[in-house]
Tab-separated table of C-alpha atoms and ligand atoms in Angstrom:
chain	number	residue	atom	x	y	z
A	1	MET	CA	48.626	44.506	311.478
A	2	ASP	CA	48.851	41.127	309.722
A	3	LYS	CA	51.379	38.409	310.403
A	4	ILE	CA	52.546	35.488	308.300
A	5	VAL	CA	52.692	32.049	309.931
A	6	LEU	CA	54.863	29.225	308.580
A	7	GLU	CA	55.519	25.581	309.419
A	8	GLY	CA	58.976	24.802	308.049
A	9	GLY	CA	60.642	21.691	306.658
A	10	ILE	CA	58.900	21.201	303.316
A	11	PRO	CA	61.038	21.144	300.138
A	12	LEU	CA	59.305	23.513	297.710
A	13	LYS	CA	58.392	22.033	294.347
A	14	GLY	CA	56.598	23.245	291.260
A	15	THR	CA	56.360	26.313	289.045
A	16	VAL	CA	55.808	29.913	290.108
A	17	LYS	CA	55.275	32.986	287.934
A	18	VAL	CA	56.885	36.257	288.996
A	19	SER	CA	55.183	39.662	288.856
A	20	GLY	CA	56.320	42.862	287.182
A	21	ALA	CA	59.247	44.724	288.729
A	22	LYS	CA	58.312	47.200	291.490
A	23	ASN	CA	61.446	49.242	290.831
A	24	ALA	CA	60.676	49.548	287.119
A	25	ALA	CA	56.963	50.232	287.571
A	26	LEU	CA	57.526	53.123	290.005
A	27	PRO	CA	59.629	55.327	287.651
A	28	ILE	CA	57.521	54.342	284.628
A	29	VAL	CA	54.254	55.321	286.325
A	30	ALA	CA	55.920	58.597	287.363
A	31	ALA	CA	57.053	59.141	283.746
A	32	CYS	CA	53.382	59.240	282.672
A	33	LEU	CA	53.394	62.792	284.093
A	34	LEU	CA	55.679	63.887	281.241
A	35	THR	CA	52.848	64.171	278.735
A	36	GLY	CA	49.058	63.737	278.491
A	37	GLY	CA	47.230	61.056	276.566
A	38	ASP	CA	46.441	57.448	277.427
A	39	HIS	CA	49.541	55.576	278.622
A	40	ARG	CA	48.908	51.813	278.758
A	41	LEU	CA	51.047	49.744	281.109
A	42	THR	CA	50.906	45.961	281.505
A	43	ARG	CA	52.423	43.725	284.194
A	44	VAL	CA	52.246	46.505	286.778
A	45	PRO	CA	52.446	44.615	290.099
A	46	HIS	CA	49.690	45.064	292.703
A	47	LEU	CA	51.797	46.388	295.564
A	48	LYS	CA	51.426	48.914	298.368
A	49	ASP	CA	54.147	51.124	296.856
A	50	ILE	CA	52.313	51.231	293.514
A	51	GLN	CA	49.087	52.162	295.324
A	52	THR	CA	50.996	54.928	297.094
A	53	ILE	CA	52.411	56.537	293.942
A	54	LYS	CA	48.976	56.232	292.297
A	55	ALA	CA	47.399	57.999	295.313
A	56	ILE	CA	49.953	60.817	295.172
A	57	MET	CA	49.467	61.266	291.421
A	58	SER	CA	45.663	61.031	291.665
A	59	ASN	CA	45.755	63.925	294.146
A	60	MET	CA	47.566	65.867	291.406
A	61	GLY	CA	44.778	65.155	288.910
A	62	VAL	CA	46.102	62.052	287.158
A	63	VAL	CA	43.442	59.460	286.238
A	64	PHE	CA	44.167	55.742	286.656
A	65	GLN	CA	41.991	52.981	285.267
A	66	GLU	CA	42.805	49.280	285.346
A	67	GLU	CA	41.051	46.906	282.978
A	68	GLU	CA	41.974	43.409	281.819
A	69	GLY	CA	45.466	43.681	283.246
A	70	VAL	CA	46.210	47.011	281.566
A	71	LEU	CA	46.785	50.070	283.762
A	72	HIS	CA	45.672	53.193	281.848
A	73	VAL	CA	47.358	56.390	283.091
A	74	ASN	CA	46.082	59.749	281.872
A	75	SER	CA	47.641	62.992	283.084
A	76	ASP	CA	45.699	65.389	280.798
A	77	ALA	CA	44.053	66.927	283.843
A	78	LEU	CA	47.278	67.374	285.825
A	79	ARG	CA	46.568	70.382	288.035
A	80	GLU	CA	48.802	70.131	291.071
A	81	ASP	CA	52.567	69.956	291.521
A	82	GLU	CA	52.627	68.878	295.167
A	83	ALA	CA	53.374	65.449	296.647
A	84	SER	CA	52.178	65.589	300.235
A	85	TYR	CA	54.196	64.540	303.282
A	86	ASP	CA	51.613	62.085	304.598
A	87	LEU	CA	52.044	59.945	301.486
A	88	VAL	CA	55.714	60.632	300.682
A	89	LYS	CA	56.748	59.602	304.223
A	90	THR	CA	55.505	56.079	303.426
A	91	MET	CA	57.511	55.773	300.232
A	92	ARG	CA	60.752	57.605	299.511
A	93	ALA	CA	60.592	56.681	295.824
A	94	SER	CA	58.122	59.589	295.527
A	95	ILE	CA	61.249	61.622	294.765
A	96	LEU	CA	60.832	60.164	291.245
A	97	LEU	CA	57.988	62.660	290.679
A	98	LEU	CA	60.433	65.581	290.786
A	99	GLY	CA	61.959	65.199	287.316
A	100	PRO	CA	58.695	64.638	285.400
A	101	LEU	CA	56.846	67.461	287.217
A	102	LEU	CA	59.647	69.926	286.450
A	103	SER	CA	59.601	68.858	282.814
A	104	ARG	CA	55.809	69.116	282.459
A	105	LEU	CA	54.914	72.054	284.750
A	106	GLY	CA	58.231	73.788	285.489
A	107	SER	CA	57.526	73.451	289.210
A	108	ALA	CA	57.289	70.807	291.925
A	109	ARG	CA	56.712	70.694	295.679
A	110	ILE	CA	57.806	67.323	297.013
A	111	SER	CA	58.147	66.476	300.661
A	112	MET	CA	61.827	65.749	301.292
A	113	PRO	CA	62.056	61.963	301.719
A	114	GLY	CA	63.274	60.991	305.171
A	115	GLY	CA	65.648	58.166	305.818
A	116	CYS	CA	64.433	54.640	306.238
A	117	ALA	CA	65.382	51.537	308.177
A	118	ILE	CA	68.239	50.633	305.828
A	119	GLY	CA	69.959	53.982	305.777
A	120	ALA	CA	69.894	57.786	305.579
A	121	ARG	CA	69.298	57.556	301.822
A	122	PRO	CA	69.965	61.192	300.969
A	123	VAL	CA	68.784	62.652	297.644
A	124	ASN	CA	71.581	65.207	297.346
A	125	LEU	CA	72.759	63.782	294.015
A	126	HIS	CA	69.250	64.161	292.535
A	127	LEU	CA	69.080	67.814	293.654
A	128	LYS	CA	72.640	68.636	292.573
A	129	ALA	CA	71.967	67.278	289.070
A	130	LEU	CA	68.655	69.140	288.696
A	131	ALA	CA	70.268	72.369	289.918
A	132	ALA	CA	72.902	71.907	287.196
A	133	MET	CA	69.993	71.741	284.702
A	134	GLY	CA	68.826	75.184	285.839
A	135	VAL	CA	66.346	74.289	288.588
A	136	ASP	CA	65.967	76.718	291.514
A	137	MET	CA	65.314	74.725	294.665
A	138	HIS	CA	64.927	75.549	298.319
A	139	LEU	CA	63.858	73.497	301.330
A	140	GLU	CA	60.949	74.947	303.332
A	141	GLY	CA	58.781	73.197	305.905
A	142	GLY	CA	60.332	69.862	304.943
A	143	TYR	CA	59.352	70.334	301.302
A	144	ILE	CA	61.610	70.651	298.277
A	145	ASN	CA	60.250	73.709	296.420
A	146	ALA	CA	61.576	73.553	292.857
A	147	LYS	CA	61.048	75.871	289.902
A	148	VAL	CA	62.557	76.130	286.424
A	149	LYS	CA	61.635	78.074	283.276
A	150	ARG	CA	63.091	75.481	280.941
A	151	LEU	CA	65.351	72.592	281.868
A	152	LYS	CA	68.728	72.841	280.179
A	153	GLY	CA	70.762	69.862	279.056
A	154	THR	CA	74.233	69.593	280.602
A	155	HIS	CA	76.873	67.030	281.597
A	156	ILE	CA	75.993	65.351	284.905
A	157	PHE	CA	78.581	63.278	286.750
A	158	PHE	CA	77.118	61.171	289.578
A	159	ASP	CA	79.504	60.672	292.511
A	160	ILE	CA	77.647	57.392	293.152
A	161	PRO	CA	75.703	55.410	290.522
A	162	THR	CA	72.283	56.232	292.026
A	163	VAL	CA	69.359	54.268	290.520
A	164	THR	CA	66.510	56.722	291.145
A	165	GLY	CA	68.919	59.651	290.677
A	166	THR	CA	69.698	58.387	287.165
A	167	GLU	CA	65.981	57.875	286.516
A	168	ASN	CA	65.000	61.332	287.800
A	169	VAL	CA	67.581	63.072	285.608
A	170	MET	CA	66.676	60.974	282.546
A	171	MET	CA	63.035	62.064	282.928
A	172	ALA	CA	64.032	65.705	283.452
A	173	ALA	CA	66.265	65.557	280.349
A	174	VAL	CA	63.895	64.117	277.713
A	175	LYS	CA	62.343	67.510	276.871
A	176	ALA	CA	65.184	69.711	278.143
A	177	GLU	CA	66.948	72.182	275.848
A	178	GLY	CA	69.884	70.427	274.195
A	179	GLN	CA	71.842	67.360	275.201
A	180	THR	CA	72.223	65.834	278.670
A	181	ILE	CA	75.032	63.374	279.368
A	182	LEU	CA	74.768	61.260	282.523
A	183	SER	CA	78.180	59.901	283.547
A	184	ASN	CA	78.631	57.208	286.211
A	185	ALA	CA	74.942	56.445	285.643
A	186	ALA	CA	73.240	53.425	287.220
A	187	LYS	CA	73.086	50.385	284.896
A	188	GLU	CA	70.219	48.484	286.558
A	189	PRO	CA	67.662	46.729	284.279
A	190	GLU	CA	64.981	48.970	285.787
A	191	VAL	CA	66.834	52.042	284.459
A	192	GLN	CA	66.880	50.413	281.019
A	193	ASP	CA	63.181	49.607	281.234
A	194	LEU	CA	62.375	53.245	281.984
A	195	ALA	CA	64.551	54.331	279.025
A	196	GLU	CA	62.630	51.903	276.800
A	197	PHE	CA	59.307	53.396	277.908
A	198	LEU	CA	60.618	56.944	277.347
A	199	ARG	CA	61.778	56.002	273.842
A	200	GLY	CA	58.258	54.674	273.243
A	201	MET	CA	57.053	58.173	274.166
A	202	GLY	CA	59.371	59.639	271.511
A	203	ALA	CA	62.393	60.463	273.670
A	204	SER	CA	65.925	60.243	272.273
A	205	ILE	CA	68.001	58.205	274.771
A	206	GLU	CA	71.113	56.121	274.164
A	207	GLY	CA	73.543	54.251	276.408
A	208	ASP	CA	71.064	53.089	279.071
A	209	GLY	CA	72.497	49.968	280.687
A	210	THR	CA	75.988	51.461	280.504
A	211	ASP	CA	77.529	54.060	282.804
A	212	THR	CA	77.105	56.823	280.197
A	213	ILE	CA	73.614	57.787	279.058
A	214	VAL	CA	73.041	60.480	276.404
A	215	VAL	CA	69.650	62.212	276.141
A	216	GLU	CA	68.821	64.629	273.292
A	217	GLY	CA	65.958	66.928	274.326
A	218	VAL	CA	62.905	66.689	272.026
A	219	GLU	CA	60.055	69.179	271.542
A	220	SER	CA	57.185	66.859	272.376
A	221	LEU	CA	56.321	63.405	273.623
A	222	ARG	CA	53.293	61.168	273.047
A	223	ASP	CA	51.413	58.588	275.074
A	224	ALA	CA	52.896	55.102	274.910
A	225	GLN	CA	52.308	51.504	275.898
A	226	HIS	CA	54.776	49.278	277.737
A	227	THR	CA	55.094	45.958	279.500
A	228	ILE	CA	57.048	46.178	282.744
A	229	ILE	CA	60.042	43.823	283.023
A	230	PRO	CA	59.774	40.910	285.476
A	231	ASP	CA	60.911	41.530	289.051
A	232	ARG	CA	64.486	40.211	289.350
A	233	ILE	CA	64.476	40.549	293.148
A	234	GLU	CA	61.298	38.466	293.470
A	235	THR	CA	62.916	35.968	291.070
A	236	GLY	CA	66.056	35.834	293.227
A	237	THR	CA	63.936	35.372	296.346
A	238	PHE	CA	62.328	32.255	294.844
A	239	MET	CA	65.748	30.986	293.717
A	240	VAL	CA	66.999	31.181	297.300
A	241	ALA	CA	63.757	29.525	298.498
A	242	ALA	CA	64.468	26.510	296.264
A	243	VAL	CA	67.993	26.158	297.654
A	244	ILE	CA	67.193	26.766	301.330
A	245	THR	CA	64.344	24.193	301.308
A	246	ARG	CA	66.348	21.750	299.137
A	247	GLY	CA	63.472	21.853	296.696
A	248	ASP	CA	63.062	22.021	292.935
A	249	ILE	CA	61.365	25.156	291.535
A	250	ILE	CA	60.794	26.521	288.035
A	251	ILE	CA	60.508	30.309	288.078
A	252	ASP	CA	58.440	31.318	285.076
A	253	GLY	CA	58.197	34.656	283.260
A	254	CYS	CA	61.562	35.948	284.502
A	255	CYS	CA	64.751	37.356	282.908
A	256	PRO	CA	67.705	35.081	283.762
A	257	GLU	CA	70.055	37.620	282.163
A	258	HIS	CA	69.222	40.049	285.003
A	259	LEU	CA	70.493	37.566	287.604
A	260	SER	CA	73.917	36.392	286.425
A	261	SER	CA	75.635	37.261	289.725
A	262	VAL	CA	72.944	35.465	291.733
A	263	ILE	CA	73.016	32.381	289.474
A	264	GLU	CA	76.791	32.172	289.880
A	265	LYS	CA	76.605	32.465	293.674
A	266	LEU	CA	73.876	29.831	294.053
A	267	GLN	CA	75.804	27.451	291.810
A	268	SER	CA	78.804	27.945	294.143
A	269	VAL	CA	76.499	27.099	297.058
A	270	GLY	CA	75.959	23.748	295.310
A	271	ALA	CA	72.552	24.293	293.722
A	272	ASP	CA	71.709	23.132	290.223
A	273	VAL	CA	70.625	26.377	288.484
A	274	GLU	CA	69.440	26.050	284.895
A	275	PRO	CA	68.542	29.296	283.072
A	276	ILE	CA	66.207	28.692	280.125
A	277	THR	CA	64.708	31.476	277.989
A	278	GLY	CA	62.287	33.343	280.215
A	279	ARG	CA	62.580	30.746	283.003
A	280	ILE	CA	65.029	29.507	285.599
A	281	ARG	CA	64.971	26.034	287.167
A	282	VAL	CA	66.631	25.795	290.585
A	283	LYS	CA	67.255	22.505	292.396
A	284	GLY	CA	68.686	22.673	295.900
A	285	ALA	CA	71.384	20.212	296.959
A	286	ASP	CA	71.461	18.324	300.277
A	287	SER	CA	74.689	20.051	301.212
A	288	ILE	CA	74.628	23.879	301.250
A	289	GLU	CA	78.147	25.275	300.891
A	290	SER	CA	79.009	28.626	302.497
A	291	VAL	CA	79.927	31.378	300.028
A	292	ASP	CA	81.052	34.992	300.593
A	293	ILE	CA	79.118	37.812	298.920
A	294	LYS	CA	79.690	41.529	298.476
A	295	THR	CA	76.735	43.656	297.352
A	296	MET	CA	77.454	45.986	294.432
A	297	PRO	CA	75.549	48.094	291.891
A	298	PHE	CA	74.325	46.107	288.866
A	299	PRO	CA	75.621	43.772	287.485
A	300	GLY	CA	77.138	42.908	290.889
A	301	PHE	CA	75.285	40.976	293.582
A	302	PRO	CA	72.130	43.044	294.340
A	303	THR	CA	71.809	44.621	297.791
A	304	ASP	CA	68.080	43.805	297.616
A	305	LEU	CA	68.942	40.083	297.821
A	306	GLN	CA	71.508	40.354	300.611
A	307	ALA	CA	69.087	39.595	303.455
A	308	GLN	CA	67.602	36.625	301.584
A	309	PHE	CA	71.060	35.171	300.855
A	310	MET	CA	72.036	35.648	304.497
A	311	ALA	CA	69.120	33.443	305.601
A	312	LEU	CA	70.538	30.729	303.320
A	313	MET	CA	74.052	31.093	304.723
A	314	CYS	CA	72.628	30.588	308.253
A	315	ILE	CA	72.253	26.853	307.488
A	316	ALA	CA	75.304	26.477	305.206
A	317	LYS	CA	78.317	24.302	305.918
A	318	GLY	CA	81.116	26.534	307.258
A	319	SER	CA	81.213	30.338	307.535
A	320	SER	CA	80.512	33.107	305.051
A	321	ILE	CA	81.253	36.820	304.996
A	322	ILE	CA	78.525	39.100	303.715
A	323	LYS	CA	79.697	42.607	302.856
A	324	GLU	CA	77.038	45.286	302.312
A	325	THR	CA	78.561	48.137	300.308
A	326	VAL	CA	75.423	49.986	299.119
A	327	PHE	CA	73.499	50.902	302.293
A	328	GLU	CA	74.987	51.658	305.680
A	329	ASN	CA	72.392	49.945	307.845
A	330	ARG	CA	71.112	46.952	305.958
A	331	PHE	CA	71.713	44.312	308.645
A	332	ILE	CA	68.556	44.884	310.697
A	333	HIS	CA	67.333	41.403	309.818
A	334	VAL	CA	70.361	39.949	311.683
A	335	SER	CA	68.881	40.331	315.181
A	336	GLU	CA	65.647	38.654	314.065
A	337	LEU	CA	67.536	35.779	312.396
A	338	LYS	CA	69.493	35.348	315.646
A	339	ARG	CA	66.181	34.875	317.479
A	340	MET	CA	65.834	31.797	315.257
A	341	GLY	CA	69.216	30.480	316.355
A	342	ALA	CA	71.419	31.962	313.629
A	343	ASP	CA	75.070	32.615	314.502
A	344	ILE	CA	75.897	36.003	312.968
A	345	GLU	CA	78.456	38.577	314.019
A	346	ILE	CA	78.358	42.099	312.569
A	347	ASN	CA	81.541	44.067	312.160
A	348	GLY	CA	80.892	47.384	310.398
A	349	ASP	CA	79.756	46.708	306.850
A	350	GLN	CA	80.452	43.003	307.143
A	351	ALA	CA	78.508	40.153	308.720
A	352	LEU	CA	80.217	36.860	309.581
A	353	VAL	CA	77.658	34.053	309.316
A	354	ARG	CA	78.593	30.729	310.908
A	355	GLY	CA	76.379	28.046	309.389
A	356	LYS	CA	74.282	25.932	311.772
A	357	ASP	CA	72.527	22.598	311.201
A	358	CYS	CA	69.150	24.250	311.457
A	359	LEU	CA	67.150	27.309	312.422
A	360	LEU	CA	64.447	27.180	315.076
A	361	ALA	CA	60.902	28.481	314.705
A	362	ALA	CA	60.188	31.682	316.635
A	363	PRO	CA	58.016	34.801	316.561
A	364	VAL	CA	60.009	37.497	314.677
A	365	MET	CA	59.362	40.983	313.372
A	366	ALA	CA	59.833	42.373	309.879
A	367	THR	CA	61.740	45.662	309.862
A	368	ASP	CA	61.947	46.461	306.156
A	369	LEU	CA	60.845	45.039	302.836
A	370	ARG	CA	63.669	42.641	302.064
A	371	ALA	CA	64.196	41.686	305.712
A	372	SER	CA	60.599	40.373	305.639
A	373	ALA	CA	61.481	38.064	302.759
A	374	SER	CA	64.589	36.881	304.592
A	375	LEU	CA	62.561	35.925	307.683
A	376	ILE	CA	60.000	34.074	305.559
A	377	LEU	CA	62.806	32.098	303.897
A	378	ALA	CA	64.172	31.250	307.359
A	379	GLY	CA	60.684	30.212	308.483
A	380	LEU	CA	60.393	27.865	305.495
A	381	VAL	CA	63.170	25.705	306.973
A	382	ALA	CA	62.932	26.403	310.705
A	383	LYS	CA	62.316	23.363	312.889
A	384	ASN	CA	60.261	22.807	316.078
A	385	GLY	CA	57.026	24.561	315.389
A	386	ARG	CA	55.670	27.662	313.745
A	387	THR	CA	57.480	30.845	312.782
A	388	GLU	CA	55.380	33.993	312.941
A	389	VAL	CA	56.574	37.062	311.020
A	390	GLY	CA	54.921	40.233	312.329
A	391	ARG	CA	54.598	43.733	310.777
A	392	ILE	CA	54.121	42.109	307.408
A	393	TYR	CA	52.995	45.406	305.892
A	394	HIS	CA	56.681	45.800	305.019
A	395	LEU	CA	56.398	42.738	302.765
A	396	ASP	CA	53.250	43.994	301.041
A	397	ARG	CA	55.171	47.025	299.787
A	398	GLY	CA	57.212	44.936	297.379
A	399	TYR	CA	55.905	41.386	296.967
A	400	GLU	CA	52.605	40.534	295.259
A	401	SER	CA	50.731	37.633	296.955
A	402	LEU	CA	53.960	36.083	298.190
A	403	GLU	CA	52.338	33.668	300.637
A	404	GLU	CA	49.950	32.417	297.920
A	405	LYS	CA	52.860	31.855	295.593
A	406	PHE	CA	54.776	29.922	298.258
A	407	ARG	CA	51.611	27.902	299.099
A	408	GLY	CA	51.417	26.997	295.411
A	409	LEU	CA	54.888	25.470	295.803
A	410	GLY	CA	53.787	23.339	298.744
A	411	ALA	CA	54.751	25.567	301.675
A	412	HIS	CA	52.664	25.540	304.841
A	413	ILE	CA	52.253	29.313	305.046
A	414	TRP	CA	49.289	31.559	305.743
A	415	ARG	CA	48.405	35.098	306.814
A	416	GLU	CA	46.663	35.901	310.079
A	417	LYS	CA	45.148	39.134	311.260
A	418	THR	CA	46.479	40.338	314.621
B	501	EPZ	C1	66.925	51.960	294.401
B	501	EPZ	O1	66.937	52.818	295.521
B	501	EPZ	C2	65.900	50.880	294.716
B	501	EPZ	N1	64.577	51.489	294.885
B	501	EPZ	C3	66.305	50.146	295.991
B	501	EPZ	O2	65.369	49.103	296.202
B	501	EPZ	C4	67.690	49.535	295.772
B	501	EPZ	O3	68.103	48.897	296.952
B	501	EPZ	C5	68.686	50.644	295.384
B	501	EPZ	O4	68.211	51.352	294.223
B	501	EPZ	C6	70.066	50.096	295.069
B	501	EPZ	O5	69.969	49.176	294.010
B	501	EPZ	C7	63.899	51.888	293.783
B	501	EPZ	O6	64.360	51.748	292.656
B	501	EPZ	C8	62.542	52.481	294.018
B	501	EPZ	P1	70.480	54.539	295.135
B	501	EPZ	P2	67.701	54.251	295.431
B	501	EPZ	O7	70.163	55.970	294.906
B	501	EPZ	O8	67.634	54.767	294.044
B	501	EPZ	C9	73.437	56.810	298.011
B	501	EPZ	C10	63.898	47.760	297.428
B	501	EPZ	O9	64.060	46.985	298.370
B	501	EPZ	N2	72.835	58.051	297.492
B	501	EPZ	O10	70.946	53.719	293.977
B	501	EPZ	O11	67.172	55.087	296.530
B	501	EPZ	C11	72.438	55.988	298.835
B	501	EPZ	O12	72.401	56.441	300.173
B	501	EPZ	C12	64.608	49.099	297.412
B	501	EPZ	O13	63.167	47.520	296.422
B	501	EPZ	C13	73.339	59.288	297.929
B	501	EPZ	O14	74.252	59.353	298.752
B	501	EPZ	O15	69.180	53.831	295.747
B	501	EPZ	C14	72.994	54.596	298.715
B	501	EPZ	O16	74.022	54.423	299.664
B	501	EPZ	C15	65.429	49.310	298.669
B	501	EPZ	N3	72.781	60.422	297.441
B	501	EPZ	C16	73.614	54.578	297.304
B	501	EPZ	O17	73.759	55.947	296.921
B	501	EPZ	C17	71.764	60.403	296.526
B	501	EPZ	O18	71.306	61.482	296.096
B	501	EPZ	C18	72.754	53.890	296.251
B	501	EPZ	O19	71.452	54.431	296.376
B	501	EPZ	C19	71.274	59.139	296.090
B	501	EPZ	C20	71.834	57.985	296.583
């Protein structure tokens, strides 16, 4: 297992370019199952999770070929409807294969995703919606066995605005019989990016980005090309890095409009945040003010940036309350931050962070993807030595060459094999 080693205290300066969004690329790659032909995707990030979904789909007969930055996906030879446990257990987003497989083959056998470090993460809303569209499903041997003659459009009301639930149903609906209305749908930019790709394939989808999406089933789809949107969570991670190191960073190739809540919060912290078209410049201030946050579905403050923002609040002036409303166990990074001297008290879904003058270097352990980023941010400012972040495979699931990108901004950071 690799670890990342950092020597803190250097204000980061310079320009960094963000990669394509993991959480847009995953549903869009899955959507290539909907029809054969040569789908051409650009700005697909090179991440462990993308490798995983490619491995699962290759086992089904899908052919992937990457050349000159374009990922070609061809599912003409799709022969298998099963996503095996040994791969699904490493990435719950495999549930995104359910909708497209049912649309293309009328059957799917997907290992039921287990929980993960941040919560139980049930998929009941996905299954309830697909059942309402006529799918017969039963659980056997830990696998969801699903069959349907023809998906039927209907009105789906999501109890919770689930991101991958909205995406799964959208993909199931594009060739279903009649109209499907998704109410209380997720509004994330990644949902909109998937809708854009599906429209490129000939689907009829309106309302993506709002809480009501209307899909009119079409007879056939065609292969399409698409450029994945930039990763807003990677962008936000670099924004926090600029503020926590009191540096001055230009984040290039991003979508400032996807980060309004984060821009507002960092400006309240005292940073100078300047969104320009396709770029954001962030200059940290000497004094870091404490600010409360509450994670919410888009366009609220993203849960995927909660751990990173908490690292910043650990060295803020005063105290801040961080309320996590999306996942029930997304404070695992707290105990590792406390090893670095942070003063954090958890009370249910809230964490009270009392700002300290500094954090102290220490060996710590990543426990999930965004916790890894939080510990790296803490290591960038920790005093008295080197911070070592172990189990860094969590980071590689969702960040492309993060340590190289930070090194390009002047950080003393490298990867070591253990
Ligand atoms: C997506 O997960 C993202 N992953 C997550 O990013 C992100 O944190 C999350 O949305 C929230 O924005 C991908 O897009 C691949 P949800 P998802 O369904 O779709 C409950 C990262 O770090 N729920 O929107 O799984 C659920 O337990 C990852 O990149 C049900 O109860 O999240 C949670 O409390 C982490 N039943 C809430 O809804 C269901 O059937 C929101 O979950 C589905 C969800």
